[in-house]
Coordinates of N, CA and C in Angstrom, one line a residue:
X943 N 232.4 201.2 94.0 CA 231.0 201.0 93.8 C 230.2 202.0 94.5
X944 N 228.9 202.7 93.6 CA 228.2 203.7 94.7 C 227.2 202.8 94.3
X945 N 226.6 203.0 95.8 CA 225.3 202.8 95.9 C 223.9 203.4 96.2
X946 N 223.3 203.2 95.4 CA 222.2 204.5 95.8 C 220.9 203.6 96.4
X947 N 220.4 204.2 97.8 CA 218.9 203.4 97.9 C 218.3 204.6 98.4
X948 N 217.3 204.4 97.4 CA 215.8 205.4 97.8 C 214.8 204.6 98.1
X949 N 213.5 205.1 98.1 CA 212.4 204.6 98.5 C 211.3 205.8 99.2
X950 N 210.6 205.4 99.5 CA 209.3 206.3 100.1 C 209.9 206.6 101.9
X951 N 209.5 207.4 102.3 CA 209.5 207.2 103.9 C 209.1 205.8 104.5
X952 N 210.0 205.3 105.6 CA 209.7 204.3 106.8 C 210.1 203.3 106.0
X953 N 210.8 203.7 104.6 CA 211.1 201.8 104.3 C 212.2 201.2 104.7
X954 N 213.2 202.1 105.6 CA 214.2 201.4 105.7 C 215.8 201.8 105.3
X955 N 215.5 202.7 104.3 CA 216.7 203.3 103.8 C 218.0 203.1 104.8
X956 N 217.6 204.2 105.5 CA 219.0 204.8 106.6 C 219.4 203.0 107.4
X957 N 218.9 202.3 107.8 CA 218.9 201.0 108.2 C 219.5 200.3 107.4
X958 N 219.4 200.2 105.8 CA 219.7 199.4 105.3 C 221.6 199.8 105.0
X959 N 221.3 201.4 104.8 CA 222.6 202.1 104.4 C 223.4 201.7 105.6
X960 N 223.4 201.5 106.8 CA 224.0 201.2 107.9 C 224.2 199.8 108.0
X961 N 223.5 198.9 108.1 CA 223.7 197.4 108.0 C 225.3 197.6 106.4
X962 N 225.1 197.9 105.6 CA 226.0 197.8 104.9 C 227.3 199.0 105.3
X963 N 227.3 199.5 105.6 CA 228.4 200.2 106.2 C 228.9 199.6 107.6
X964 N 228.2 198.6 107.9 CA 229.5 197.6 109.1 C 229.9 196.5 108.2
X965 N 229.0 196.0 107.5 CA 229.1 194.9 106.1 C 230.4 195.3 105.6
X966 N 230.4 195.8 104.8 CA 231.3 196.6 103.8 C 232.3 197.6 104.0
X967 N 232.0 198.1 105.1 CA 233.0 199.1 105.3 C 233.0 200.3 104.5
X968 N 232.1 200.6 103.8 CA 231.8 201.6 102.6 C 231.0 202.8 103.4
X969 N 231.3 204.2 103.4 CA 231.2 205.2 104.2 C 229.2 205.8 102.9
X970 N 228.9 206.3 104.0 CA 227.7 206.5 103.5 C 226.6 207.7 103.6
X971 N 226.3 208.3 102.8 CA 226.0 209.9 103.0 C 224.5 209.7 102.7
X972 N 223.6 210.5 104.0 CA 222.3 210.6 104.1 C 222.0 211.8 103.7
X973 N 221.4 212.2 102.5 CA 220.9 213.0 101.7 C 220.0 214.2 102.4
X974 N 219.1 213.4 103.4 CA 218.6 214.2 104.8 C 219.4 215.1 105.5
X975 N 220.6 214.6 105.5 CA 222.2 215.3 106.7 C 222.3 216.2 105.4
X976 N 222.8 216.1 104.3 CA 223.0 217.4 103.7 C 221.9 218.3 103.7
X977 N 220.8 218.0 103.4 CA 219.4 218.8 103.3 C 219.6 220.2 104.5
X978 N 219.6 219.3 105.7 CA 219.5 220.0 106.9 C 221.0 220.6 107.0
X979 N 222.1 220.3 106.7 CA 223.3 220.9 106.9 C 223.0 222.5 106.1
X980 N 222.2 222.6 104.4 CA 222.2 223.3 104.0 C 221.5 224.3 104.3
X981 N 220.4 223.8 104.9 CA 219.3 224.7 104.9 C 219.4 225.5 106.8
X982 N 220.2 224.8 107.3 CA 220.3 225.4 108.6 C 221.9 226.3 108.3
X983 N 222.8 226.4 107.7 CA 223.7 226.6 107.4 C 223.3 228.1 106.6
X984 N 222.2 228.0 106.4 CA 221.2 229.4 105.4 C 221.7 229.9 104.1
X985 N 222.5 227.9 103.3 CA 223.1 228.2 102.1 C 221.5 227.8 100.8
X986 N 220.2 227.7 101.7 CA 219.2 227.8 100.6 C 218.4 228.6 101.7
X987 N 217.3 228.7 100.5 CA 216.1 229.3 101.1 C 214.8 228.0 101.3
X988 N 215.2 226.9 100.8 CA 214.2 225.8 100.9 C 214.1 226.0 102.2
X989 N 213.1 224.8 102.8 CA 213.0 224.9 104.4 C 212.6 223.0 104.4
X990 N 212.9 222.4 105.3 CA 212.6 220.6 105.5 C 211.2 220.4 105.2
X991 N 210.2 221.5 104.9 CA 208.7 221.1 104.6 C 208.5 221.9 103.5
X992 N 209.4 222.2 102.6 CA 209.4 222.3 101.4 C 209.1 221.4 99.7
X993 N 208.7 221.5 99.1 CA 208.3 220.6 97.6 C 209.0 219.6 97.7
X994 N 208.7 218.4 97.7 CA 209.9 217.1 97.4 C 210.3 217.6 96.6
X995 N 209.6 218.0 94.9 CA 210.8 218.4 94.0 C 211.6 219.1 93.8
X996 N 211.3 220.3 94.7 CA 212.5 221.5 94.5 C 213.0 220.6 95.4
X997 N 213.2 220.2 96.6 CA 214.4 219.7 97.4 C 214.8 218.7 96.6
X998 N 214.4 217.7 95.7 CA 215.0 217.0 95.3 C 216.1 217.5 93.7
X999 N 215.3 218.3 93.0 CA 216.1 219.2 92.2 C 217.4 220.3 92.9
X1000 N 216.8 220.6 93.7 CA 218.2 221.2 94.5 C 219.8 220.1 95.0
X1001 N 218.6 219.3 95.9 CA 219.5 218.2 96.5 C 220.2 217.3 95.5
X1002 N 219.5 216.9 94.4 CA 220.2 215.9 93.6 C 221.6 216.5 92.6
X1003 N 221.7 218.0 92.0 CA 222.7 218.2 91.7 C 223.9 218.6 91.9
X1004 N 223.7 218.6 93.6 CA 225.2 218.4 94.7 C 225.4 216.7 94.3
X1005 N 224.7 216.3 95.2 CA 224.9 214.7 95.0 C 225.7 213.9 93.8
X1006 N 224.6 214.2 93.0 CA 225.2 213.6 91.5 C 226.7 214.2 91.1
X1007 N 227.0 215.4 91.7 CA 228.7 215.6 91.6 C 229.3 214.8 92.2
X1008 N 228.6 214.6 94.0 CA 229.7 213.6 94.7 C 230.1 212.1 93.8
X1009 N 228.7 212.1 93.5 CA 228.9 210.6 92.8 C 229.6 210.5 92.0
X1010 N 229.8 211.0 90.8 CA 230.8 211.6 89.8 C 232.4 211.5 90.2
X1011 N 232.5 212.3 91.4 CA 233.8 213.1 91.7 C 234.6 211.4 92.6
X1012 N 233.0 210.9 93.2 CA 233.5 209.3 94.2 C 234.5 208.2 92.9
X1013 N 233.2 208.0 91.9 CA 233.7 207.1 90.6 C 235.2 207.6 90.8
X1014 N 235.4 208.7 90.1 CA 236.0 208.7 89.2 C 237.9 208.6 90.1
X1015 N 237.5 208.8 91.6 CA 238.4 208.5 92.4 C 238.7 207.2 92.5
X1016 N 237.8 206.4 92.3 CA 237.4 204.8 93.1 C 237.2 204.5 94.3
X1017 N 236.3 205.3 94.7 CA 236.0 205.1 95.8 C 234.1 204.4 96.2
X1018 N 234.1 203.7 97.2 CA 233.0 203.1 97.3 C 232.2 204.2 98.1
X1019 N 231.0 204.7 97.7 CA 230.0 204.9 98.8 C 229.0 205.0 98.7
X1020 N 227.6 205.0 100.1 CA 226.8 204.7 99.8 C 225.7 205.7 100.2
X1021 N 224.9 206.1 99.3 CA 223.7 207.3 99.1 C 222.7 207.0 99.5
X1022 N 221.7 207.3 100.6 CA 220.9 207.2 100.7 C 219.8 208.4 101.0
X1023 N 218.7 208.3 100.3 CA 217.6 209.3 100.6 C 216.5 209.3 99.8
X1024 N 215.7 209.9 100.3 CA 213.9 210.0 99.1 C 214.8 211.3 98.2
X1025 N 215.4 211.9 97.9 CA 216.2 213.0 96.8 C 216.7 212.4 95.7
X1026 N 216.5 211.0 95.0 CA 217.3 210.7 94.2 C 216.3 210.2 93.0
X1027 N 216.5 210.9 91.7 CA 215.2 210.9 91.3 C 215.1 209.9 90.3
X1028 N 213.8 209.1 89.6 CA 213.7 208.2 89.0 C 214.5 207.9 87.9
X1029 N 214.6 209.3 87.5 CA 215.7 209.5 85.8 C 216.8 209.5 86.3
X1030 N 217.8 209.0 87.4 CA 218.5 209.2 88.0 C 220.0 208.8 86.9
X1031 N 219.5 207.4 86.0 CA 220.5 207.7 85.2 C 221.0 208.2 84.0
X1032 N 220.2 208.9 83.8 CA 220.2 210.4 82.7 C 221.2 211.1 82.8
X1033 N 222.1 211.8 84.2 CA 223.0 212.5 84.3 C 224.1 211.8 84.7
X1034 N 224.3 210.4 84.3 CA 225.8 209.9 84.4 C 226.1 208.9 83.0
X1035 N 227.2 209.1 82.3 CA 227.5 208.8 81.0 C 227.8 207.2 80.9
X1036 N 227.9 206.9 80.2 CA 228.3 205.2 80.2 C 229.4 204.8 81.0
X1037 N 230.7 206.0 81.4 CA 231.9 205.6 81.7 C 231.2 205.7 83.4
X1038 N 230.0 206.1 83.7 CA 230.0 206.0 85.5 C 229.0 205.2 85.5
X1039 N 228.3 204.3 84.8 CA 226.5 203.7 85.2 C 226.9 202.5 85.9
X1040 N 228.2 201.7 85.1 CA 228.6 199.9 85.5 C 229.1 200.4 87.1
X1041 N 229.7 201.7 87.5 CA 230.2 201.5 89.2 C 228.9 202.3 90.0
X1042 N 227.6 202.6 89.2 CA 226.3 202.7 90.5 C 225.4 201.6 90.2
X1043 N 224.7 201.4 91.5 CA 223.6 200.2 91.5 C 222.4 201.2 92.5
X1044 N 221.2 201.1 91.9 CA 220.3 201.8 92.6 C 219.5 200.5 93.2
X1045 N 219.1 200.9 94.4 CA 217.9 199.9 95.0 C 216.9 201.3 95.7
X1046 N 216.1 200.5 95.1 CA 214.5 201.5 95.5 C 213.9 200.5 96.9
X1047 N 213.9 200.7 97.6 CA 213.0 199.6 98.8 C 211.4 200.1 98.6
X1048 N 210.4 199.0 98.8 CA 209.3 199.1 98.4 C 208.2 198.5 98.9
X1049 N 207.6 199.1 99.7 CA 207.0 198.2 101.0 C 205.1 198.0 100.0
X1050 N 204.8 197.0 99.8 CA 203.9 196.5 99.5 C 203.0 197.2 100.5
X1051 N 201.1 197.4 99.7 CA 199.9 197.4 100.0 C 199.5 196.3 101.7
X1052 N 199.9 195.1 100.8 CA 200.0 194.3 101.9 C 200.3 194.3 103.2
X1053 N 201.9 194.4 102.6 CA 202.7 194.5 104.0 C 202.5 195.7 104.6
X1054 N 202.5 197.0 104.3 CA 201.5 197.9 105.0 C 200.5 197.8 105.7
X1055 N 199.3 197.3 105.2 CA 197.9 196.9 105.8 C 198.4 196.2 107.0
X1056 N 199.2 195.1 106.7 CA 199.4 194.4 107.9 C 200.7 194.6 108.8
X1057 N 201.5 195.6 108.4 CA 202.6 195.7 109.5 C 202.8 197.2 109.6
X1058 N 201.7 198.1 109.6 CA 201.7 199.1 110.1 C 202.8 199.7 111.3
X1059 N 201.7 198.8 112.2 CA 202.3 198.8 114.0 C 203.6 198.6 113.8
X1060 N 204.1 197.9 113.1 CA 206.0 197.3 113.2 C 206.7 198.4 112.7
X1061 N 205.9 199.0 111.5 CA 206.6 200.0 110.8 C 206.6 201.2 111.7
X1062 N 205.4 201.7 112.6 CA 205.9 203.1 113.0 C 206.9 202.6 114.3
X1063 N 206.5 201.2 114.6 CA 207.7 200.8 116.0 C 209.0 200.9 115.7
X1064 N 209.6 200.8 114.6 CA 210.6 200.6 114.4 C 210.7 201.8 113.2
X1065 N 210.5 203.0 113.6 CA 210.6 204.4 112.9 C 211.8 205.2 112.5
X1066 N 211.7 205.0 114.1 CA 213.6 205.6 115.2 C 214.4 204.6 115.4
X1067 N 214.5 203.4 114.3 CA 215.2 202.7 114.9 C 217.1 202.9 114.4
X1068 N 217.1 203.8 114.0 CA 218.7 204.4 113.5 C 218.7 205.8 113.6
X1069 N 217.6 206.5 112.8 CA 217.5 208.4 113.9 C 215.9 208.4 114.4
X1070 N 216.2 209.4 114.9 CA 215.0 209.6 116.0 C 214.5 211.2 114.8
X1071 N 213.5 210.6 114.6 CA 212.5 211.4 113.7 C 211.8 212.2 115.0
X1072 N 211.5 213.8 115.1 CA 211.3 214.4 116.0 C 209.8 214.3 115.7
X1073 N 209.3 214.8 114.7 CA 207.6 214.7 114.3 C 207.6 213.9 113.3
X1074 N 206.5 212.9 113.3 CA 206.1 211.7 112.3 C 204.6 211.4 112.5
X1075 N 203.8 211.8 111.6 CA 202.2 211.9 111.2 C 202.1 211.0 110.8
X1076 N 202.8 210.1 109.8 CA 202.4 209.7 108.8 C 201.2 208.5 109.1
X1077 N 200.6 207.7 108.1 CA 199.5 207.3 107.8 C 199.5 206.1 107.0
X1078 N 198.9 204.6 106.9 CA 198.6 204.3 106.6 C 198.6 204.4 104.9
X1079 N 197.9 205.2 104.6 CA 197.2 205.7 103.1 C 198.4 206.0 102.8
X1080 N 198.8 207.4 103.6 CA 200.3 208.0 103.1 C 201.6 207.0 102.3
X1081 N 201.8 206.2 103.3 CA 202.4 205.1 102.9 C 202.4 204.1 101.1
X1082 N 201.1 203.8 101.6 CA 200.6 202.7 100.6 C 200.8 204.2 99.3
X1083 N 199.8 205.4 99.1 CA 200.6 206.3 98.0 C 201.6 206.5 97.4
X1084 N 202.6 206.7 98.5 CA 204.1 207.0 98.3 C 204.8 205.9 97.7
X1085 N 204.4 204.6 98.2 CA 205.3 203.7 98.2 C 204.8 202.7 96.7
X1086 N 203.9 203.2 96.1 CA 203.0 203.0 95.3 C 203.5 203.9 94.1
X1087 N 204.1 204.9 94.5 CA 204.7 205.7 93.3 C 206.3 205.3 92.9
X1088 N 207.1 204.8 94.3 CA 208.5 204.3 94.1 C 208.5 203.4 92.7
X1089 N 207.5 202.2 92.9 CA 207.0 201.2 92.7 C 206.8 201.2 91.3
X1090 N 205.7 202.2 90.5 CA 205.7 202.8 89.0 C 206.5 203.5 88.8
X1091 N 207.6 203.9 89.6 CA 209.1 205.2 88.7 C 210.0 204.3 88.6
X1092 N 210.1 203.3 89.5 CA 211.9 202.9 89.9 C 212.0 201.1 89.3
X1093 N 211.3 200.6 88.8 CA 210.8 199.5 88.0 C 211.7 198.8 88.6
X1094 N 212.8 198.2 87.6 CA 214.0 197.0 87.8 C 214.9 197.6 89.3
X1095 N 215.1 198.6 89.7 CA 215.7 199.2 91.1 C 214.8 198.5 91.8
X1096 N 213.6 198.3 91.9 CA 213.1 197.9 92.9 C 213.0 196.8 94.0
X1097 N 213.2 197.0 95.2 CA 213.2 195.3 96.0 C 212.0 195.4 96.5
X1098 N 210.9 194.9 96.7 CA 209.5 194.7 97.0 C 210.0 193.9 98.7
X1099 N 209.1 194.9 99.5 CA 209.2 194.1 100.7 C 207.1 193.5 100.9
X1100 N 207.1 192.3 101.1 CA 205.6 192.0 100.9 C 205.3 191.2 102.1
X1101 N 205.9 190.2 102.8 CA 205.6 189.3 104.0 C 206.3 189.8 105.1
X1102 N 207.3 189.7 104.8 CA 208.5 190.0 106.0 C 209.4 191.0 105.6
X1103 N 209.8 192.0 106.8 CA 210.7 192.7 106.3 C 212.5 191.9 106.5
X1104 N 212.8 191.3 105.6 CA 213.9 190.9 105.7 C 215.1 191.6 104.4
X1105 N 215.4 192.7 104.8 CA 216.3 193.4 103.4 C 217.5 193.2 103.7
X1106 N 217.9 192.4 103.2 CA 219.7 192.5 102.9 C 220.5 192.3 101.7
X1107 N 221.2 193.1 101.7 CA 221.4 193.0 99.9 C 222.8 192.7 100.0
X1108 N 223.5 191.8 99.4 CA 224.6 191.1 98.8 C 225.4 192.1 97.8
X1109 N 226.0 192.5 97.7 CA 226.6 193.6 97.1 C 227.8 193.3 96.7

């Protein structure tokens, strides 16, 4: 089984990816770690404040090989990053779509407005983000676009953040 979870910044991704890799035992690659392996490695010319889409057009056609190459081994693992793009299952054929499951995490207007403070408190709560601006508005935008690309992927966080997915 691969699993893919995207979402906007601060929703939880790397957290969630981790709660299920003591769960499950299923090894799990942060899309962020490759980014920076390649780009400090000086195998691109992108740079970490580069176009979401060129990073994600770059980043996603390494990825989508691993995923490919994981199937077709049988092996379980699990993807996480903002790199994984809405059309995501355009580039895998019938024989790989039944062993991926995408989840989009999706933090509600709501739950933003009102759990701001929890969200940047709990930022660094699996890596330690060195600089983090982000914003209120920022949020609610981003997470507002997950939301109209990623339709049925989507798990809506609206009262409480309680994400755990049964897999």
């Amino acid at each position: 089984m691969i699993i893919l979870i995207t979402g906007a910044s601060h929703t939880g991704k790397t957290a969630l990816a981790q709660k299920l890799l003591e769960k499950y035992q299923y090894p799990y690659l942060s899309i962020d770690h490759l980014k920076m392996g390649l780009i400090r490695s000086g195998n691109t010319v992108l740079t970490p404040t580069s176009d979401d889409g060129e990073l994600t057009e770059y980043l996603w056609k390494i990825v989508r090989e691993m995923i490919k190459t994981a199937v077709e081994n049988k092996q379980n693992l699990i993807v996480e990053g903002c790199y994984i793009p809405a059309d995501w299952r355009n580039d895998f054929t019938s024989e790989y779509l039944p062993d991926i499951r995408c989840i989009c995490l999706v933090m509600t207007e709501n739950y933003i407005r009102n759990h701001f403070d929890d969200i940047k408190k709990y930022e660094n709560i699996i890596e330690n983000r060195l600089y983090d601006d982000c914003t209120q508005e920022e949020l609610i935008k981003d997470n507002a676009y997950y939301a109209e690309n990623y339709g049925a992927d989507c798990v809506f966080i609206d009262n409480k953040y309680d994400v755990d997915m049964n897999i």
